mmCIF file of C-alpha atoms and ligand atoms in Angstrom:
data_model
loop_
_atom_site.group_PDB
_atom_site.id
_atom_site.type_symbol
_atom_site.label_atom_id
_atom_site.label_comp_id
_atom_site.label_asym_id
_atom_site.label_seq_id
_atom_site.Cartn_x
_atom_site.Cartn_y
_atom_site.Cartn_z
ATOM 1 C CA GLU E 1 -3.485 20.024 -10.807
ATOM 2 C CA PRO E 2 -5.688 17.071 -9.841
ATOM 3 C CA PHE E 3 -4.376 13.509 -9.859
ATOM 4 C CA ILE E 4 -7.808 12.050 -10.598
ATOM 5 C CA THR E 5 -10.400 13.807 -12.703
ATOM 6 C CA LEU E 6 -13.847 12.316 -13.245
ATOM 7 C CA LYS E 7 -16.247 14.502 -15.168
ATOM 8 C CA ASN E 8 -19.863 13.524 -15.866
ATOM 9 C CA VAL E 9 -18.905 9.859 -15.991
ATOM 10 C CA ARG E 10 -21.639 7.534 -17.168
ATOM 11 C CA LYS E 11 -21.459 3.749 -17.244
ATOM 12 C CA VAL E 12 -23.950 1.310 -18.726
ATOM 13 C CA TYR E 13 -23.680 -2.456 -18.303
ATOM 14 C CA GLY E 14 -24.917 -4.565 -21.183
ATOM 15 C CA ARG E 15 -26.430 -3.556 -24.491
ATOM 16 C CA GLY E 16 -29.873 -3.131 -26.007
ATOM 17 C CA ARG E 17 -32.765 -4.508 -23.982
ATOM 18 C CA THR E 18 -30.503 -5.614 -21.161
ATOM 19 C CA ALA E 19 -28.754 -2.240 -20.945
ATOM 20 C CA HIS E 20 -28.494 -1.191 -17.349
ATOM 21 C CA LEU E 21 -27.427 2.294 -16.286
ATOM 22 C CA ALA E 22 -25.115 1.791 -13.300
ATOM 23 C CA VAL E 23 -23.541 5.252 -13.006
ATOM 24 C CA SER E 24 -25.334 8.239 -14.434
ATOM 25 C CA ASP E 25 -23.197 11.236 -13.576
ATOM 26 C CA VAL E 26 -20.115 11.270 -11.376
ATOM 27 C CA THR E 27 -17.769 14.234 -11.177
ATOM 28 C CA MET E 28 -14.841 14.675 -8.803
ATOM 29 C CA GLU E 29 -11.291 15.936 -8.651
ATOM 30 C CA VAL E 30 -8.804 14.341 -6.283
ATOM 31 C CA ALA E 31 -5.368 15.766 -5.571
ATOM 32 C CA GLU E 32 -2.416 13.441 -5.105
ATOM 33 C CA GLY E 33 -2.113 12.091 -1.569
ATOM 34 C CA GLU E 34 -5.731 12.418 -0.563
ATOM 35 C CA LEU E 35 -7.790 9.763 1.189
ATOM 36 C CA VAL E 36 -11.199 9.770 -0.417
ATOM 37 C CA SER E 37 -14.232 7.830 0.705
ATOM 38 C CA LEU E 38 -16.967 6.942 -1.751
ATOM 39 C CA VAL E 39 -20.153 6.385 0.181
ATOM 40 C CA GLY E 40 -23.642 5.487 -0.975
ATOM 41 C CA PRO E 41 -26.351 2.861 -0.625
ATOM 42 C CA SER E 42 -25.682 -0.733 -1.568
ATOM 43 C CA GLY E 43 -25.920 -1.307 -5.313
ATOM 44 C CA CYS E 44 -25.660 2.369 -6.227
ATOM 45 C CA GLY E 45 -22.560 2.005 -8.369
ATOM 46 C CA LYS E 46 -19.615 2.517 -5.999
ATOM 47 C CA SER E 47 -17.705 -0.569 -7.113
ATOM 48 C CA THR E 48 -18.352 0.412 -10.689
ATOM 49 C CA VAL E 49 -16.695 3.782 -10.098
ATOM 50 C CA LEU E 50 -13.748 2.010 -8.469
ATOM 51 C CA LYS E 51 -13.410 -0.404 -11.392
ATOM 52 C CA ILE E 52 -13.452 2.515 -13.799
ATOM 53 C CA LEU E 53 -10.632 4.109 -11.781
ATOM 54 C CA ALA E 54 -8.735 0.809 -11.889
ATOM 55 C CA GLY E 55 -9.029 0.695 -15.660
ATOM 56 C CA LEU E 56 -11.072 -2.530 -15.427
ATOM 57 C CA HIS E 57 -14.195 -0.992 -16.982
ATOM 58 C CA GLY E 58 -14.700 1.427 -19.783
ATOM 59 C CA HIS E 59 -17.365 4.126 -19.563
ATOM 60 C CA GLU E 60 -19.978 5.353 -22.008
ATOM 61 C CA SER E 61 -19.367 9.056 -21.726
ATOM 62 C CA GLY E 62 -17.604 11.657 -19.642
ATOM 63 C CA ILE E 63 -13.952 12.118 -18.813
ATOM 64 C CA VAL E 64 -11.758 9.792 -16.769
ATOM 65 C CA GLN E 65 -8.227 11.014 -16.315
ATOM 66 C CA ILE E 66 -5.678 9.736 -13.826
ATOM 67 C CA GLY E 67 -2.188 11.134 -13.512
ATOM 68 C CA ASN E 68 -1.007 14.566 -14.519
ATOM 69 C CA SER E 69 2.035 16.326 -15.869
ATOM 70 C CA THR E 70 4.120 15.535 -12.776
ATOM 71 C CA THR E 71 2.838 12.022 -12.104
ATOM 72 C CA ARG E 72 2.364 9.729 -15.065
ATOM 73 C CA PHE E 73 -0.032 6.892 -14.440
ATOM 74 C CA ASP E 74 -0.046 3.376 -15.855
ATOM 75 C CA PRO E 75 -3.081 1.402 -14.626
ATOM 76 C CA GLY E 76 -1.217 -1.876 -15.126
ATOM 77 C CA ARG E 77 1.480 -0.955 -12.596
ATOM 78 C CA ASP E 78 0.218 1.921 -10.545
ATOM 79 C CA VAL E 79 -2.932 0.539 -8.923
ATOM 80 C CA GLY E 80 -3.061 -1.451 -5.699
ATOM 81 C CA MET E 81 -6.407 -3.097 -4.969
ATOM 82 C CA ILE E 82 -7.958 -4.200 -1.685
ATOM 83 C CA PHE E 83 -11.263 -6.081 -1.638
ATOM 84 C CA GLN E 84 -13.795 -7.014 1.013
ATOM 85 C CA GLN E 85 -12.331 -10.515 1.090
ATOM 86 C CA ALA E 86 -8.582 -10.817 1.438
ATOM 87 C CA LEU E 87 -8.527 -13.253 -1.527
ATOM 88 C CA LEU E 88 -5.198 -14.778 -0.565
ATOM 89 C CA LEU E 89 -3.938 -17.830 -2.449
ATOM 90 C CA LYS E 90 -4.066 -20.615 0.114
ATOM 91 C CA TRP E 91 -1.188 -22.578 -1.426
ATOM 92 C CA ARG E 92 1.170 -19.614 -1.114
ATOM 93 C CA THR E 93 2.834 -18.417 2.044
ATOM 94 C CA VAL E 94 1.998 -15.007 3.457
ATOM 95 C CA LEU E 95 5.212 -13.589 1.988
ATOM 96 C CA ASP E 96 4.552 -15.102 -1.447
ATOM 97 C CA ASN E 97 1.005 -13.755 -1.399
ATOM 98 C CA VAL E 98 2.317 -10.261 -0.724
ATOM 99 C CA LEU E 99 4.812 -10.688 -3.572
ATOM 100 C CA LEU E 100 2.187 -11.546 -6.181
ATOM 101 C CA PRO E 101 1.671 -8.077 -7.760
ATOM 102 C CA ALA E 102 5.444 -7.553 -7.909
ATOM 103 C CA GLU E 103 5.803 -10.898 -9.717
ATOM 104 C CA ILE E 104 3.010 -10.057 -12.128
ATOM 105 C CA ILE E 105 4.607 -6.837 -13.261
ATOM 106 C CA GLY E 106 8.087 -8.354 -13.182
ATOM 107 C CA LEU E 107 9.849 -6.358 -10.494
ATOM 108 C CA PRO E 108 13.284 -7.577 -9.349
ATOM 109 C CA ARG E 109 12.767 -10.428 -6.923
ATOM 110 C CA ARG E 110 15.318 -9.608 -4.259
ATOM 111 C CA ALA E 111 14.232 -5.999 -3.776
ATOM 112 C CA SER E 112 10.569 -7.029 -3.790
ATOM 113 C CA ARG E 113 11.130 -9.621 -1.066
ATOM 114 C CA GLU E 114 12.838 -6.992 1.022
ATOM 115 C CA ARG E 115 9.945 -4.614 0.530
ATOM 116 C CA ALA E 116 7.354 -7.328 1.208
ATOM 117 C CA ARG E 117 9.049 -8.111 4.522
ATOM 118 C CA ASP E 118 9.062 -4.424 5.476
ATOM 119 C CA LEU E 119 5.384 -4.084 4.579
ATOM 120 C CA LEU E 120 4.461 -7.185 6.582
ATOM 121 C CA ALA E 121 6.248 -5.641 9.559
ATOM 122 C CA MET E 122 4.400 -2.382 8.958
ATOM 123 C CA VAL E 123 1.006 -4.118 9.080
ATOM 124 C CA GLY E 124 1.987 -6.045 12.203
ATOM 125 C CA LEU E 125 2.710 -9.404 10.575
ATOM 126 C CA ALA E 126 6.449 -9.682 11.205
ATOM 127 C CA GLY E 127 7.191 -13.333 11.894
ATOM 128 C CA TYR E 128 4.271 -14.609 9.811
ATOM 129 C CA GLU E 129 6.105 -14.565 6.466
ATOM 130 C CA ASP E 130 6.230 -18.348 6.125
ATOM 131 C CA LYS E 131 2.753 -19.091 7.467
ATOM 132 C CA TYR E 132 -0.156 -19.951 5.196
ATOM 133 C CA PRO E 133 -3.372 -17.889 4.980
ATOM 134 C CA GLN E 134 -5.483 -20.467 6.883
ATOM 135 C CA GLN E 135 -3.179 -19.979 9.866
ATOM 136 C CA LEU E 136 -4.167 -16.294 10.080
ATOM 137 C CA SER E 137 -7.274 -14.670 11.554
ATOM 138 C CA GLY E 138 -9.589 -12.687 9.297
ATOM 139 C CA GLY E 139 -8.090 -9.390 10.386
ATOM 140 C CA MET E 140 -4.555 -10.668 9.814
ATOM 141 C CA GLN E 141 -5.511 -11.900 6.353
ATOM 142 C CA GLN E 142 -6.816 -8.450 5.534
ATOM 143 C CA ARG E 143 -3.545 -6.930 6.799
ATOM 144 C CA CYS E 144 -1.724 -9.264 4.448
ATOM 145 C CA ALA E 145 -3.970 -8.087 1.593
ATOM 146 C CA ILE E 146 -3.097 -4.479 2.429
ATOM 147 C CA ALA E 147 0.619 -5.302 2.300
ATOM 148 C CA ARG E 148 0.029 -7.010 -1.063
ATOM 149 C CA ALA E 149 -1.693 -3.888 -2.395
ATOM 150 C CA LEU E 150 1.408 -1.833 -1.540
ATOM 151 C CA VAL E 151 4.227 -4.154 -2.603
ATOM 152 C CA HIS E 152 4.697 -2.733 -6.109
ATOM 153 C CA ASP E 153 4.596 0.827 -4.747
ATOM 154 C CA PRO E 154 1.446 1.836 -6.628
ATOM 155 C CA LYS E 155 0.475 5.485 -6.983
ATOM 156 C CA LEU E 156 -3.180 4.780 -6.336
ATOM 157 C CA ILE E 157 -4.776 2.429 -3.814
ATOM 158 C CA LEU E 158 -8.363 1.380 -4.482
ATOM 159 C CA ALA E 159 -10.241 -0.396 -1.709
ATOM 160 C CA ASP E 160 -13.729 -1.856 -2.086
ATOM 161 C CA GLU E 161 -15.425 -2.180 1.318
ATOM 162 C CA PRO E 162 -12.085 -3.273 2.772
ATOM 163 C CA PHE E 163 -13.460 -3.732 6.305
ATOM 164 C CA GLY E 164 -16.931 -4.968 5.413
ATOM 165 C CA ALA E 165 -16.229 -8.571 6.331
ATOM 166 C CA LEU E 166 -14.549 -7.893 9.677
ATOM 167 C CA ASP E 167 -16.050 -7.932 13.155
ATOM 168 C CA ALA E 168 -16.605 -4.529 14.766
ATOM 169 C CA ILE E 169 -13.459 -4.488 16.901
ATOM 170 C CA THR E 170 -11.150 -5.663 14.140
ATOM 171 C CA ARG E 171 -12.791 -3.208 11.774
ATOM 172 C CA GLU E 172 -12.005 -0.303 14.078
ATOM 173 C CA GLN E 173 -8.373 -1.454 14.385
ATOM 174 C CA MET E 174 -8.061 -1.777 10.627
ATOM 175 C CA GLN E 175 -9.591 1.644 10.006
ATOM 176 C CA LEU E 176 -6.892 3.205 12.174
ATOM 177 C CA GLU E 177 -4.352 1.018 10.405
ATOM 178 C CA LEU E 178 -5.431 2.328 7.005
ATOM 179 C CA GLN E 179 -5.226 5.892 8.266
ATOM 180 C CA ARG E 180 -1.753 5.233 9.635
ATOM 181 C CA ILE E 181 -0.579 3.656 6.371
ATOM 182 C CA TRP E 182 -1.970 6.602 4.465
ATOM 183 C CA ARG E 183 -0.161 9.065 6.774
ATOM 184 C CA GLN E 184 3.124 7.187 6.327
ATOM 185 C CA SER E 185 2.911 6.603 2.600
ATOM 186 C CA ARG E 186 0.974 9.690 1.474
ATOM 187 C CA LYS E 187 -0.494 7.677 -1.337
ATOM 188 C CA THR E 188 -3.753 8.561 -2.976
ATOM 189 C CA ILE E 189 -6.391 6.192 -1.628
ATOM 190 C CA VAL E 190 -9.995 5.859 -2.762
ATOM 191 C CA PHE E 191 -12.108 3.500 -0.696
ATOM 192 C CA VAL E 192 -15.717 2.447 -0.962
ATOM 193 C CA THR E 193 -18.022 2.045 1.990
ATOM 194 C CA HIS E 194 -21.747 2.049 2.664
ATOM 195 C CA ASP E 195 -21.064 3.204 6.218
ATOM 196 C CA ILE E 196 -21.426 6.986 6.490
ATOM 197 C CA GLY E 197 -19.600 7.035 9.819
ATOM 198 C CA GLU E 198 -16.620 5.246 8.321
ATOM 199 C CA ALA E 199 -16.665 7.557 5.294
ATOM 200 C CA ILE E 200 -16.492 10.667 7.436
ATOM 201 C CA PHE E 201 -14.202 9.266 10.109
ATOM 202 C CA LEU E 202 -11.522 8.047 7.711
ATOM 203 C CA GLY E 203 -11.201 10.298 4.704
ATOM 204 C CA THR E 204 -9.780 13.691 3.813
ATOM 205 C CA HIS E 205 -12.650 13.958 1.364
ATOM 206 C CA CYS E 206 -15.991 12.290 1.079
ATOM 207 C CA ALA E 207 -17.938 11.680 -2.104
ATOM 208 C CA VAL E 208 -21.591 10.865 -1.569
ATOM 209 C CA LEU E 209 -23.370 8.943 -4.307
ATOM 210 C CA THR E 210 -27.136 8.767 -4.684
ATOM 211 C CA ALA E 211 -29.100 5.555 -5.022
ATOM 212 C CA ARG E 212 -28.795 3.757 -8.348
ATOM 213 C CA PRO E 213 -27.997 4.944 -10.916
ATOM 214 C CA ALA E 214 -25.269 6.781 -9.051
ATOM 215 C CA ARG E 215 -25.003 10.507 -9.283
ATOM 216 C CA MET E 216 -22.525 12.486 -7.226
ATOM 217 C CA ALA E 217 -24.644 14.256 -4.635
ATOM 218 C CA GLU E 218 -21.859 15.860 -2.615
ATOM 219 C CA PHE E 219 -18.097 16.014 -2.597
ATOM 220 C CA PHE E 220 -16.609 17.721 0.418
ATOM 221 C CA PRO E 221 -13.394 17.930 2.476
ATOM 222 C CA ILE E 222 -13.239 16.510 5.996
ATOM 223 C CA GLU E 223 -11.289 17.940 8.905
ATOM 224 C CA LEU E 224 -9.098 15.085 10.115
ATOM 225 C CA PRO E 225 -8.270 15.014 13.796
ATOM 226 C CA GLN E 226 -4.538 15.581 14.335
ATOM 227 C CA PRO E 227 -2.599 12.418 15.188
HETATM 228 P P1 ADP H 301 -16.142 -2.194 -21.058
HETATM 229 O O1 ADP H 301 -16.887 -1.314 -20.115
HETATM 230 O O2 ADP H 301 -14.696 -1.899 -21.156
HETATM 231 O O3 ADP H 301 -16.815 -2.321 -22.404
HETATM 232 P P2 ADP H 301 -16.971 -4.289 -19.274
HETATM 233 O O4 ADP H 301 -16.000 -4.784 -18.277
HETATM 234 O O5 ADP H 301 -18.030 -3.383 -18.811
HETATM 235 O O6 ADP H 301 -16.162 -3.681 -20.474
HETATM 236 O O7 ADP H 301 -17.654 -5.557 -19.941
HETATM 237 C C1 ADP H 301 -18.467 -5.486 -21.105
HETATM 238 C C2 ADP H 301 -19.824 -6.077 -20.799
HETATM 239 O O8 ADP H 301 -19.693 -7.385 -20.251
HETATM 240 C C3 ADP H 301 -20.535 -5.246 -19.755
HETATM 241 O O9 ADP H 301 -21.350 -4.267 -20.348
HETATM 242 C C4 ADP H 301 -21.331 -6.251 -18.955
HETATM 243 O O10 ADP H 301 -22.650 -6.373 -19.399
HETATM 244 C C5 ADP H 301 -20.634 -7.569 -19.203
HETATM 245 N N1 ADP H 301 -19.969 -7.959 -17.965
HETATM 246 C C6 ADP H 301 -18.729 -7.608 -17.560
HETATM 247 N N2 ADP H 301 -18.454 -8.143 -16.375
HETATM 248 C C7 ADP H 301 -19.531 -8.857 -16.020
HETATM 249 C C8 ADP H 301 -19.878 -9.628 -14.895
HETATM 250 N N3 ADP H 301 -19.034 -9.781 -13.862
HETATM 251 N N4 ADP H 301 -21.088 -10.219 -14.838
HETATM 252 C C9 ADP H 301 -21.946 -10.063 -15.864
HETATM 253 N N5 ADP H 301 -21.696 -9.341 -16.954
HETATM 254 C C10 ADP H 301 -20.511 -8.739 -17.046
HETATM 255 P P1 ADP H 302 -22.151 -0.867 -5.246
HETATM 256 O O1 ADP H 302 -20.685 -1.084 -5.294
HETATM 257 O O2 ADP H 302 -22.515 0.527 -4.880
HETATM 258 O O3 ADP H 302 -22.878 -1.856 -4.409
HETATM 259 P P2 ADP H 302 -22.041 -1.751 -8.010
HETATM 260 O O4 ADP H 302 -21.157 -0.787 -8.702
HETATM 261 O O5 ADP H 302 -21.490 -3.067 -7.657
HETATM 262 O O6 ADP H 302 -22.708 -1.053 -6.754
HETATM 263 O O7 ADP H 302 -23.320 -2.017 -8.934
HETATM 264 C C1 ADP H 302 -24.108 -0.988 -9.496
HETATM 265 C C2 ADP H 302 -25.216 -1.594 -10.329
HETATM 266 O O8 ADP H 302 -24.670 -2.194 -11.488
HETATM 267 C C3 ADP H 302 -25.975 -2.673 -9.608
HETATM 268 O O9 ADP H 302 -27.307 -2.587 -10.014
HETATM 269 C C4 ADP H 302 -25.354 -3.963 -10.114
HETATM 270 O O10 ADP H 302 -26.276 -5.012 -10.095
HETATM 271 C C5 ADP H 302 -24.949 -3.592 -11.517
HETATM 272 N N1 ADP H 302 -23.729 -4.288 -11.961
HETATM 273 C C6 ADP H 302 -22.552 -4.320 -11.315
HETATM 274 N N2 ADP H 302 -21.633 -4.999 -12.012
HETATM 275 C C7 ADP H 302 -22.236 -5.431 -13.135
HETATM 276 C C8 ADP H 302 -21.836 -6.188 -14.276
HETATM 277 N N3 ADP H 302 -20.584 -6.620 -14.385
HETATM 278 N N4 ADP H 302 -22.755 -6.417 -15.233
HETATM 279 C C9 ADP H 302 -23.989 -5.954 -15.122
HETATM 280 N N5 ADP H 302 -24.460 -5.231 -14.099
HETATM 281 C C10 ADP H 302 -23.597 -4.971 -13.104
#
């Protein structure tokens, strides 16, 4: 039973004369615990698909279903998002940035702090809890954003070009980091990239979208190298 089902999903931005077909036909099924890359040319509609998965956008037609009989899904609680920019709040410490999603959905503070500390250690930021974002390098800020995306223990992680803003060396480190986090947590992760190498190197499955408006051209499993 799939965890994510998209069937002939179509999304139009705007109405009437300004109507703009962003996604014309996307179909895929993702089982729980998979690491799926969405790859396609810039502007083809990848972010739009991600926003639909996050429950941030409606769609004109087709089926969007997340969760199944064993795993109920509430988009308000069960999504963790990672963006190209870390988007940390500069007036909050690293720890308080990580805590933000837990605060928003009202999780118990003490347990969340504990979890935030563990996650910061997991992403290699132990000892940085009380620093501020400006005191961190770009790669460290993105690690902090990954910890933030996990703090409320979401069932689905959505990442939009999460390494796009990093230099090549940091990007490679962070790709391995994401793979490691996925292996440890076995969460379902869907990430967007325009880099075919990254799409094939990182995922268990790869979805290839055509140029705008996006259609699903291919959806195939990838043999991951054993750790
Ligand atoms: P829904 O798909 O649930 O109806 P949307 O988030 O697509 O809601 O927003 C409705 C309309 O608002 C869209 O069709 C789009 O034209 C416009 N819109 C939404 N976000 C933006 C944005 N960031 N920039 C410009 N227009 C936007
Ligand atoms: P990608 O992530 O592949 O670069 P996007 O999903 O961001 O592509 O965008 C797909 C198309 O939809 C683009 O042509 C973009 O300009 C348009 N688009 C994206 N968001 C909005 C919006 N909120 N309102 C109107 N058009 C949008």
